[in-house]
PDB file of C-alpha atoms and ligand atoms in Angstrom:
ATOM      1  CA  MET D   1       0.184  -0.096   0.005  1.00 67.00           C
ATOM      2  CA  GLY D   2       1.403   3.397  -0.831  1.00 73.00           C
ATOM      3  CA  ALA D   3       2.068   6.344   1.619  1.00 72.00           C
ATOM      4  CA  GLU D   4      -1.011   8.195   0.547  1.00 72.00           C
ATOM      5  CA  GLU D   5      -3.391   5.390   1.066  1.00 73.00           C
ATOM      6  CA  LEU D   6      -2.020   4.848   4.511  1.00 72.00           C
ATOM      7  CA  GLU D   7      -2.277   8.457   5.378  1.00 71.00           C
ATOM      8  CA  GLY D   8      -5.903   8.536   4.286  1.00 66.00           C
ATOM      9  CA  LYS D   9      -6.523   5.983   6.958  1.00 69.00           C
ATOM     10  CA  GLY D  10      -5.570   8.487   9.749  1.00 73.00           C
ATOM     11  CA  GLU D  11      -2.369   6.620  10.655  1.00 88.00           C
ATOM     12  CA  VAL D  12       1.046   7.748  11.570  1.00 95.00           C
ATOM     13  CA  VAL D  13       2.953   7.104   8.337  1.00 96.00           C
ATOM     14  CA  LEU D  14       6.794   6.886   8.119  1.00 97.00           C
ATOM     15  CA  LEU D  15       7.964   7.363   4.485  1.00 97.00           C
ATOM     16  CA  PRO D  16      11.760   6.904   4.225  1.00 98.00           C
ATOM     17  CA  LEU D  17      13.164   9.297   1.617  1.00 98.00           C
ATOM     18  CA  GLY D  18      16.966   8.350   1.897  1.00 98.00           C
ATOM     19  CA  THR D  19      17.864   5.178   3.888  1.00 97.00           C
ATOM     20  CA  GLY D  20      21.577   5.319   2.843  1.00 96.00           C
ATOM     21  CA  SER D  21      24.717   7.414   4.182  1.00 94.00           C
ATOM     22  CA  ILE D  22      26.576   9.760   1.941  1.00 94.00           C
ATOM     23  CA  ARG D  23      27.964   6.837   0.053  1.00 92.00           C
ATOM     24  CA  MET D  24      24.402   5.997  -1.110  1.00 91.00           C
ATOM     25  CA  PRO D  25      24.932   2.261  -1.351  1.00 87.00           C
ATOM     26  CA  GLY D  26      22.745   0.228  -3.730  1.00 88.00           C
ATOM     27  CA  GLY D  27      21.116   3.767  -4.874  1.00 93.00           C
ATOM     28  CA  ARG D  28      19.889   4.672  -1.389  1.00 96.00           C
ATOM     29  CA  ALA D  29      19.707   8.462  -1.152  1.00 97.00           C
ATOM     30  CA  ALA D  30      21.234  10.009   1.887  1.00 98.00           C
ATOM     31  CA  SER D  31      19.314  10.536   5.248  1.00 98.00           C
ATOM     32  CA  GLY D  32      15.711  11.662   5.126  1.00 98.00           C
ATOM     33  CA  TYR D  33      12.312  10.550   6.340  1.00 98.00           C
ATOM     34  CA  ARG D  34       8.729  12.014   6.276  1.00 98.00           C
ATOM     35  CA  LEU D  35       6.237  11.574   9.128  1.00 97.00           C
ATOM     36  CA  THR D  36       2.640  12.158   8.358  1.00 96.00           C
ATOM     37  CA  TYR D  37      -0.141  12.567  10.904  1.00 95.00           C
ATOM     38  CA  ALA D  38      -3.505  14.170  10.916  1.00 92.00           C
ATOM     39  CA  GLY D  39      -2.753  15.735   7.332  1.00 92.00           C
ATOM     40  CA  GLU D  40       0.350  17.275   8.750  1.00 95.00           C
ATOM     41  CA  ARG D  41       4.055  16.557   7.582  1.00 96.00           C
ATOM     42  CA  LEU D  42       7.180  16.685   9.266  1.00 98.00           C
ATOM     43  CA  HIS D  43      10.375  15.742   7.543  1.00 98.00           C
ATOM     44  CA  LEU D  44      13.344  14.333   9.727  1.00 98.00           C
ATOM     45  CA  ASP D  45      16.506  15.414   8.097  1.00 98.00           C
ATOM     46  CA  PHE D  46      16.737  16.376   4.376  1.00 98.00           C
ATOM     47  CA  GLY D  47      19.938  14.825   2.885  1.00 98.00           C
ATOM     48  CA  PRO D  48      21.009  14.510  -0.904  1.00 98.00           C
ATOM     49  CA  GLY D  49      18.656  12.843  -2.787  1.00 98.00           C
ATOM     50  CA  ASN D  50      15.444  13.506  -0.784  1.00 98.00           C
ATOM     51  CA  LEU D  51      14.096  15.996  -3.292  1.00 97.00           C
ATOM     52  CA  LEU D  52      14.392  13.380  -6.083  1.00 97.00           C
ATOM     53  CA  ARG D  53      12.697  10.698  -3.870  1.00 98.00           C
ATOM     54  CA  LEU D  54       9.945  13.104  -3.080  1.00 97.00           C
ATOM     55  CA  ALA D  55       9.478  13.716  -6.807  1.00 96.00           C
ATOM     56  CA  GLU D  56       9.313   9.833  -7.327  1.00 97.00           C
ATOM     57  CA  ALA D  57       6.632   9.803  -4.671  1.00 95.00           C
ATOM     58  CA  GLY D  58       4.659  12.334  -6.563  1.00 94.00           C
ATOM     59  CA  GLU D  59       5.258  15.404  -4.380  1.00 91.00           C
ATOM     60  CA  GLU D  60       7.080  18.667  -5.368  1.00 87.00           C
ATOM     61  CA  GLY D  61       9.429  20.234  -2.896  1.00 90.00           C
ATOM     62  CA  ARG D  62       7.408  23.268  -2.713  1.00 89.00           C
ATOM     63  CA  GLU D  63       4.990  21.364  -0.893  1.00 92.00           C
ATOM     64  CA  VAL D  64       7.518  20.715   2.181  1.00 96.00           C
ATOM     65  CA  GLU D  65       6.528  22.584   5.235  1.00 96.00           C
ATOM     66  CA  ARG D  66       8.471  21.451   8.308  1.00 98.00           C
ATOM     67  CA  ILE D  67      12.010  19.821   8.514  1.00 98.00           C
ATOM     68  CA  LEU D  68      13.496  18.866  11.813  1.00 98.00           C
ATOM     69  CA  PHE D  69      17.297  18.395  11.582  1.00 98.00           C
ATOM     70  CA  SER D  70      19.203  16.080  13.867  1.00 98.00           C
ATOM     71  CA  HIS D  71      22.611  17.709  13.216  1.00 98.00           C
ATOM     72  CA  TYR D  72      24.510  19.397  10.410  1.00 98.00           C
ATOM     73  CA  HIS D  73      26.551  16.757   8.482  1.00 98.00           C
ATOM     74  CA  ILE D  74      25.873  17.279   4.870  1.00 98.00           C
ATOM     75  CA  ASP D  75      24.387  13.820   4.379  1.00 98.00           C
ATOM     76  CA  HIS D  76      21.509  15.073   6.792  1.00 98.00           C
ATOM     77  CA  HIS D  77      20.733  18.566   5.335  1.00 98.00           C
ATOM     78  CA  ALA D  78      22.252  19.300   1.910  1.00 98.00           C
ATOM     79  CA  ASP D  79      18.941  19.214  -0.035  1.00 98.00           C
ATOM     80  CA  LEU D  80      17.732  22.163   1.953  1.00 98.00           C
ATOM     81  CA  LEU D  81      19.892  24.251  -0.443  1.00 98.00           C
ATOM     82  CA  PRO D  82      18.260  23.264  -3.690  1.00 97.00           C
ATOM     83  CA  LEU D  83      14.892  23.378  -1.895  1.00 97.00           C
ATOM     84  CA  LEU D  84      15.485  27.146  -1.163  1.00 97.00           C
ATOM     85  CA  PHE D  85      16.454  27.715  -4.765  1.00 96.00           C
ATOM     86  CA  LEU D  86      13.362  25.956  -6.153  1.00 93.00           C
ATOM     87  CA  ARG D  87      11.194  28.239  -3.669  1.00 93.00           C
ATOM     88  CA  SER D  88      13.070  31.242  -4.904  1.00 92.00           C
ATOM     89  CA  CYS D  89      12.491  30.354  -8.555  1.00 89.00           C
ATOM     90  CA  MET D  90       8.656  30.235  -7.832  1.00 87.00           C
ATOM     91  CA  ARG D  91       8.766  34.115  -8.266  1.00 82.00           C
ATOM     92  CA  TYR D  92       9.063  33.537 -12.043  1.00 82.00           C
ATOM     93  CA  ASP D  93       5.899  31.722 -12.049  1.00 80.00           C
ATOM     94  CA  ALA D  94       2.859  33.953 -10.761  1.00 76.00           C
ATOM     95  CA  ALA D  95       0.566  30.836 -10.273  1.00 73.00           C
ATOM     96  CA  LEU D  96       3.193  28.944  -8.234  1.00 72.00           C
ATOM     97  CA  GLY D  97       4.221  32.103  -6.321  1.00 67.00           C
ATOM     98  CA  GLN D  98       0.842  32.470  -4.771  1.00 71.00           C
ATOM     99  CA  GLU D  99       0.875  28.927  -3.558  1.00 75.00           C
ATOM    100  CA  LYS D 100       4.072  29.413  -1.695  1.00 79.00           C
ATOM    101  CA  ARG D 101       3.943  28.134   1.740  1.00 89.00           C
ATOM    102  CA  THR D 102       5.835  28.762   4.844  1.00 95.00           C
ATOM    103  CA  LEU D 103       8.789  26.597   5.394  1.00 97.00           C
ATOM    104  CA  ARG D 104       9.583  26.034   9.038  1.00 97.00           C
ATOM    105  CA  ILE D 105      13.112  24.409   9.772  1.00 98.00           C
ATOM    106  CA  TYR D 106      14.102  23.238  13.242  1.00 97.00           C
ATOM    107  CA  GLY D 107      17.382  21.965  14.632  1.00 97.00           C
ATOM    108  CA  PRO D 108      20.383  22.283  16.970  1.00 96.00           C
ATOM    109  CA  LYS D 109      22.136  25.574  17.133  1.00 95.00           C
ATOM    110  CA  GLY D 110      23.983  26.259  13.920  1.00 96.00           C
ATOM    111  CA  LEU D 111      21.015  26.307  11.265  1.00 97.00           C
ATOM    112  CA  ARG D 112      20.820  30.051  11.105  1.00 98.00           C
ATOM    113  CA  GLU D 113      24.556  30.170  10.498  1.00 98.00           C
ATOM    114  CA  ILE D 114      24.384  27.736   7.733  1.00 98.00           C
ATOM    115  CA  TYR D 115      21.578  29.697   6.134  1.00 98.00           C
ATOM    116  CA  GLU D 116      23.320  32.908   6.408  1.00 98.00           C
ATOM    117  CA  GLY D 117      26.526  31.253   4.925  1.00 98.00           C
ATOM    118  CA  TRP D 118      24.436  30.180   1.852  1.00 98.00           C
ATOM    119  CA  ARG D 119      22.781  33.511   1.709  1.00 98.00           C
ATOM    120  CA  SER D 120      26.241  35.357   1.608  1.00 98.00           C
ATOM    121  CA  ILE D 121      27.161  33.182  -1.565  1.00 98.00           C
ATOM    122  CA  TYR D 122      23.861  32.771  -3.292  1.00 98.00           C
ATOM    123  CA  GLY D 123      22.197  35.955  -2.325  1.00 97.00           C
ATOM    124  CA  SER D 124      18.454  36.291  -3.687  1.00 95.00           C
ATOM    125  CA  TRP D 125      18.533  32.630  -4.974  1.00 95.00           C
ATOM    126  CA  VAL D 126      18.083  31.482  -1.404  1.00 96.00           C
ATOM    127  CA  GLU D 127      16.256  34.536   0.161  1.00 95.00           C
ATOM    128  CA  ASP D 128      12.960  33.563   1.247  1.00 93.00           C
ATOM    129  CA  GLU D 129      10.379  35.575   3.061  1.00 92.00           C
ATOM    130  CA  GLY D 130       8.417  32.370   3.769  1.00 94.00           C
ATOM    131  CA  LEU D 131      11.364  30.818   5.688  1.00 97.00           C
ATOM    132  CA  GLU D 132      11.205  30.432   9.579  1.00 98.00           C
ATOM    133  CA  ILE D 133      14.365  29.121  11.340  1.00 98.00           C
ATOM    134  CA  HIS D 134      13.906  27.702  14.877  1.00 96.00           C
ATOM    135  CA  GLU D 135      17.095  26.626  16.921  1.00 95.00           C
ATOM    136  CA  PHE D 136      17.145  24.853  20.204  1.00 88.00           C
ATOM    137  CA  GLY D 137      19.030  26.966  22.627  1.00 75.00           C
ATOM    138  CA  GLY D 138      21.821  24.747  24.096  1.00 75.00           C
ATOM    139  CA  GLY D 139      23.365  21.419  23.424  1.00 76.00           C
ATOM    140  CA  GLU D 140      21.322  19.661  26.176  1.00 81.00           C
ATOM    141  CA  GLY D 141      18.020  19.434  24.124  1.00 82.00           C
ATOM    142  CA  GLY D 142      14.761  20.416  25.243  1.00 88.00           C
ATOM    143  CA  GLU D 143      10.935  20.124  24.361  1.00 92.00           C
ATOM    144  CA  LEU D 144       9.133  21.764  21.283  1.00 91.00           C
ATOM    145  CA  ARG D 145       5.686  21.512  19.625  1.00 94.00           C
ATOM    146  CA  ILE D 146       5.607  21.388  15.922  1.00 94.00           C
ATOM    147  CA  GLY D 147       1.954  21.406  14.826  1.00 92.00           C
ATOM    148  CA  SER D 148       0.478  17.821  15.905  1.00 93.00           C
ATOM    149  CA  PHE D 149       4.144  16.703  16.775  1.00 97.00           C
ATOM    150  CA  GLY D 150       5.203  16.869  20.268  1.00 96.00           C
ATOM    151  CA  LEU D 151       8.994  16.333  20.540  1.00 95.00           C
ATOM    152  CA  ARG D 152      11.792  16.102  22.848  1.00 96.00           C
ATOM    153  CA  ALA D 153      15.458  16.402  21.945  1.00 97.00           C
ATOM    154  CA  PHE D 154      18.288  14.465  23.657  1.00 97.00           C
ATOM    155  CA  PRO D 155      21.944  14.949  22.938  1.00 97.00           C
ATOM    156  CA  ALA D 156      23.416  12.185  20.648  1.00 97.00           C
ATOM    157  CA  LEU D 157      26.713  10.760  20.946  1.00 97.00           C
ATOM    158  CA  HIS D 158      28.127  12.262  17.604  1.00 97.00           C
ATOM    159  CA  SER D 159      29.841  15.291  16.156  1.00 95.00           C
ATOM    160  CA  GLN D 160      28.244  18.064  18.108  1.00 94.00           C
ATOM    161  CA  PRO D 161      25.852  19.645  18.199  1.00 95.00           C
ATOM    162  CA  ALA D 162      23.543  16.684  17.495  1.00 97.00           C
ATOM    163  CA  PHE D 163      20.219  15.436  18.807  1.00 97.00           C
ATOM    164  CA  CYS D 164      18.169  12.255  19.071  1.00 98.00           C
ATOM    165  CA  TYR D 165      14.463  12.848  19.094  1.00 98.00           C
ATOM    166  CA  ARG D 166      11.361  11.377  20.614  1.00 98.00           C
ATOM    167  CA  ILE D 167       8.411  12.370  18.704  1.00 98.00           C
ATOM    168  CA  GLU D 168       4.772  11.844  19.940  1.00 97.00           C
ATOM    169  CA  MET D 169       1.730  12.093  17.681  1.00 96.00           C
ATOM    170  CA  GLY D 170      -1.521  10.298  17.771  1.00 91.00           C
ATOM    171  CA  GLY D 171      -0.721   8.350  20.904  1.00 94.00           C
ATOM    172  CA  LYS D 172       2.343   6.877  19.258  1.00 96.00           C
ATOM    173  CA  VAL D 173       6.057   7.523  20.007  1.00 98.00           C
ATOM    174  CA  LEU D 174       8.675   7.375  17.395  1.00 98.00           C
ATOM    175  CA  ALA D 175      12.277   7.703  18.459  1.00 98.00           C
ATOM    176  CA  TYR D 176      14.703   8.831  15.786  1.00 98.00           C
ATOM    177  CA  SER D 177      18.605   8.495  16.454  1.00 98.00           C
ATOM    178  CA  GLY D 178      19.732  10.852  13.692  1.00 98.00           C
ATOM    179  CA  ASP D 179      23.562   9.766  13.870  1.00 98.00           C
ATOM    180  CA  SER D 180      24.476   8.611  17.403  1.00 98.00           C
ATOM    181  CA  GLY D 181      26.504   6.074  19.066  1.00 98.00           C
ATOM    182  CA  LEU D 182      25.097   4.082  22.042  1.00 98.00           C
ATOM    183  CA  GLY D 183      24.758   6.877  24.692  1.00 97.00           C
ATOM    184  CA  PRO D 184      22.395   7.820  27.533  1.00 97.00           C
ATOM    185  CA  GLY D 185      20.508  10.494  25.397  1.00 97.00           C
ATOM    186  CA  LEU D 186      19.701   7.745  22.792  1.00 98.00           C
ATOM    187  CA  VAL D 187      18.289   5.441  25.323  1.00 98.00           C
ATOM    188  CA  GLU D 188      16.239   7.886  26.817  1.00 98.00           C
ATOM    189  CA  ALA D 189      14.675   8.781  23.427  1.00 98.00           C
ATOM    190  CA  CYS D 190      13.998   5.208  22.855  1.00 98.00           C
ATOM    191  CA  ARG D 191      12.682   4.085  26.203  1.00 98.00           C
ATOM    192  CA  GLY D 192       9.391   2.032  25.454  1.00 97.00           C
ATOM    193  CA  ALA D 193       8.888   3.818  22.101  1.00 97.00           C
ATOM    194  CA  ASP D 194       6.342   2.373  19.717  1.00 97.00           C
ATOM    195  CA  TYR D 195       8.954   2.598  16.758  1.00 97.00           C
ATOM    196  CA  ALA D 196      12.642   3.324  16.966  1.00 98.00           C
ATOM    197  CA  LEU D 197      14.045   4.560  13.854  1.00 98.00           C
ATOM    198  CA  LEU D 198      17.957   3.836  14.241  1.00 98.00           C
ATOM    199  CA  GLU D 199      20.939   4.385  12.221  1.00 98.00           C
ATOM    200  CA  CYS D 200      22.889   1.182  11.667  1.00 96.00           C
ATOM    201  CA  SER D 201      25.877   2.385   9.682  1.00 96.00           C
ATOM    202  CA  PHE D 202      28.382  -0.502  10.041  1.00 95.00           C
ATOM    203  CA  PRO D 203      28.507  -4.079  10.847  1.00 92.00           C
ATOM    204  CA  GLU D 204      31.368  -3.451  13.602  1.00 93.00           C
ATOM    205  CA  PRO D 205      31.744  -0.741  16.300  1.00 96.00           C
ATOM    206  CA  SER D 206      32.524   2.752  14.933  1.00 96.00           C
ATOM    207  CA  PRO D 207      32.654   5.865  17.054  1.00 97.00           C
ATOM    208  CA  GLY D 208      29.572   8.016  16.846  1.00 97.00           C
ATOM    209  CA  HIS D 209      27.555   5.301  15.136  1.00 98.00           C
ATOM    210  CA  LEU D 210      25.676   2.170  15.915  1.00 97.00           C
ATOM    211  CA  CYS D 211      26.333  -1.324  14.878  1.00 95.00           C
ATOM    212  CA  PRO D 212      24.037  -4.443  15.378  1.00 92.00           C
ATOM    213  CA  ALA D 213      25.611  -5.426  18.671  1.00 92.00           C
ATOM    214  CA  GLU D 214      25.015  -2.118  20.144  1.00 95.00           C
ATOM    215  CA  ILE D 215      21.636  -1.894  18.906  1.00 95.00           C
ATOM    216  CA  GLY D 216      21.069  -5.226  20.718  1.00 93.00           C
ATOM    217  CA  GLN D 217      22.310  -3.529  24.012  1.00 95.00           C
ATOM    218  CA  LEU D 218      19.889  -0.588  23.183  1.00 96.00           C
ATOM    219  CA  VAL D 219      16.872  -2.961  22.657  1.00 95.00           C
ATOM    220  CA  GLU D 220      17.500  -4.606  26.042  1.00 94.00           C
ATOM    221  CA  GLU D 221      17.934  -1.362  28.083  1.00 96.00           C
ATOM    222  CA  ALA D 222      15.174   0.919  26.328  1.00 97.00           C
ATOM    223  CA  ARG D 223      12.768  -1.807  25.228  1.00 95.00           C
ATOM    224  CA  PRO D 224      11.237  -0.108  21.984  1.00 96.00           C
ATOM    225  CA  LYS D 225       8.477  -2.178  20.717  1.00 95.00           C
ATOM    226  CA  ARG D 226       9.618  -1.981  16.990  1.00 95.00           C
ATOM    227  CA  LEU D 227      12.911  -1.268  15.193  1.00 95.00           C
ATOM    228  CA  GLY D 228      13.467   0.394  11.804  1.00 95.00           C
ATOM    229  CA  LEU D 229      17.197   0.222  10.765  1.00 95.00           C
ATOM    230  CA  SER D 230      18.515   2.783   8.135  1.00 97.00           C
ATOM    231  CA  HIS D 231      21.674   4.968   7.360  1.00 97.00           C
ATOM    232  CA  PHE D 232      23.599   2.106   5.787  1.00 96.00           C
ATOM    233  CA  TYR D 233      27.284   2.223   4.578  1.00 96.00           C
ATOM    234  CA  PRO D 234      28.360  -0.125   1.870  1.00 94.00           C
ATOM    235  CA  GLU D 235      29.575  -2.690   4.178  1.00 93.00           C
ATOM    236  CA  MET D 236      26.273  -2.988   5.910  1.00 91.00           C
ATOM    237  CA  GLU D 237      24.429  -2.818   2.578  1.00 87.00           C
ATOM    238  CA  ALA D 238      26.529  -5.803   1.434  1.00 86.00           C
ATOM    239  CA  LEU D 239      25.556  -7.927   4.304  1.00 84.00           C
ATOM    240  CA  LEU D 240      21.852  -6.951   4.104  1.00 78.00           C
ATOM    241  CA  ARG D 241      21.801  -7.577   0.269  1.00 76.00           C
ATOM    242  CA  GLY D 242      23.385 -11.019   0.733  1.00 72.00           C
ATOM    243  CA  GLY D 243      20.588 -12.188   2.920  1.00 67.00           C
ATOM    244  CA  GLU D 244      23.047 -12.262   5.612  1.00 68.00           C
ATOM    245  CA  ALA D 245      20.943 -10.138   8.093  1.00 66.00           C
ATOM    246  CA  GLU D 246      20.867 -12.806  10.759  1.00 64.00           C
ATOM    247  CA  LYS D 247      24.575 -13.466  10.454  1.00 62.00           C
ATOM    248  CA  ALA D 248      25.281  -9.640  10.905  1.00 61.00           C
ATOM    249  CA  GLY D 249      23.165  -9.981  14.270  1.00 62.00           C
ATOM    250  CA  ILE D 250      20.196  -8.156  13.098  1.00 73.00           C
ATOM    251  CA  ALA D 251      17.694 -10.241  15.077  1.00 74.00           C
ATOM    252  CA  PHE D 252      16.904  -9.000  18.572  1.00 80.00           C
ATOM    253  CA  PRO D 253      14.926 -10.609  21.091  1.00 78.00           C
ATOM    254  CA  GLY D 254      12.289  -8.542  23.108  1.00 77.00           C
ATOM    255  CA  LEU D 255      10.691  -6.898  20.071  1.00 83.00           C
ATOM    256  CA  GLU D 256       7.070  -7.277  19.197  1.00 81.00           C
ATOM    257  CA  SER D 257       7.821  -7.610  15.469  1.00 82.00           C
ATOM    258  CA  GLU D 258      10.714  -8.274  13.036  1.00 82.00           C
ATOM    259  CA  VAL D 259      13.169  -5.568  12.357  1.00 88.00           C
ATOM    260  CA  ASP D 260      12.359  -3.377   9.459  1.00 90.00           C
ATOM    261  CA  LEU D 261      15.393  -3.031   7.106  1.00 91.00           C
ATOM    262  CA  LEU D 262      14.222   0.393   5.627  1.00 95.00           C
ATOM    263  CA  GLN D 263      14.133   1.012   1.912  1.00 95.00           C
ATOM    264  CA  ASP D 264      13.745   4.374   0.194  1.00 97.00           C
ATOM    265  CA  LEU D 265      10.150   5.043  -0.463  1.00 97.00           C
ATOM    266  CA  VAL D 266       8.448   1.926   1.227  1.00 96.00           C
ATOM    267  CA  PRO D 267       6.157   3.477   3.867  1.00 96.00           C
ATOM    268  CA  ARG D 268       5.560   1.974   7.334  1.00 95.00           C
ATOM    269  CA  THR D 269       2.703   2.659   9.823  1.00 94.00           C
ATOM    270  CA  LEU D 270       3.382   3.257  13.528  1.00 93.00           C
TER     271      LEU D 270
HETATM  272 ZN1   ZN O   1      26.639  12.590  11.100  1.00 97.41          ZN
HETATM  273 ZN1   ZN O   2      24.830  10.477   8.774  1.00 97.41          ZN
END
């Protein structure tokens, strides 16, 4: 069933737009997901390839209204730049220009600086009267409401600043690791969550990222009900493609269902 049919049923729908890393193994785009609930959409990260995946899903970038960034590695935010250019080009089409929506972007401190940097280079091509930038104050996280989505941010174990998120909507909780090693912030974000959307970068431990063995520890400690794995590097992709998931340790006791090995554009309901 496609994302639109699922959304029509009033469910919380997660549509992966990029389940790869910057190396984009097997044609996976870099990081990005779209959450839909009660007719509202919230993008989690917006990495390279997300705009193209959106187009493949039948949606234009100008329809994007809210993006929440986990951190500012380029594989998690770079498609914001062409999105701003796309919005700027709408001024040449009167009909499109009138349809321009407010674009609200959220994330750790640094978002405004990135935008101002682009503006100093590209000027009017990224200037946008419909753009709102919201930054979390410090590195310790906090709470925020974005439309129908209530969220809490926790410090990630990754290049700083970086957050893991716990997002509540429609009585469901989704935890999103962004990029993070196994740390207390990630454990808190995932505690008892209905769905934990986790990076699983490499088969073996690597600083600032998760591997299957660490995800096993996380499941034991935080007890999320379901798991979706993503953000694969080629080494991980090769294991998955070889049908060696079990050999790679991607089977965790204590879950209500099998682990979702996420694919671009294959939707999930929470
Ligand atoms: Zn990162
Ligand atoms: Zn990343």
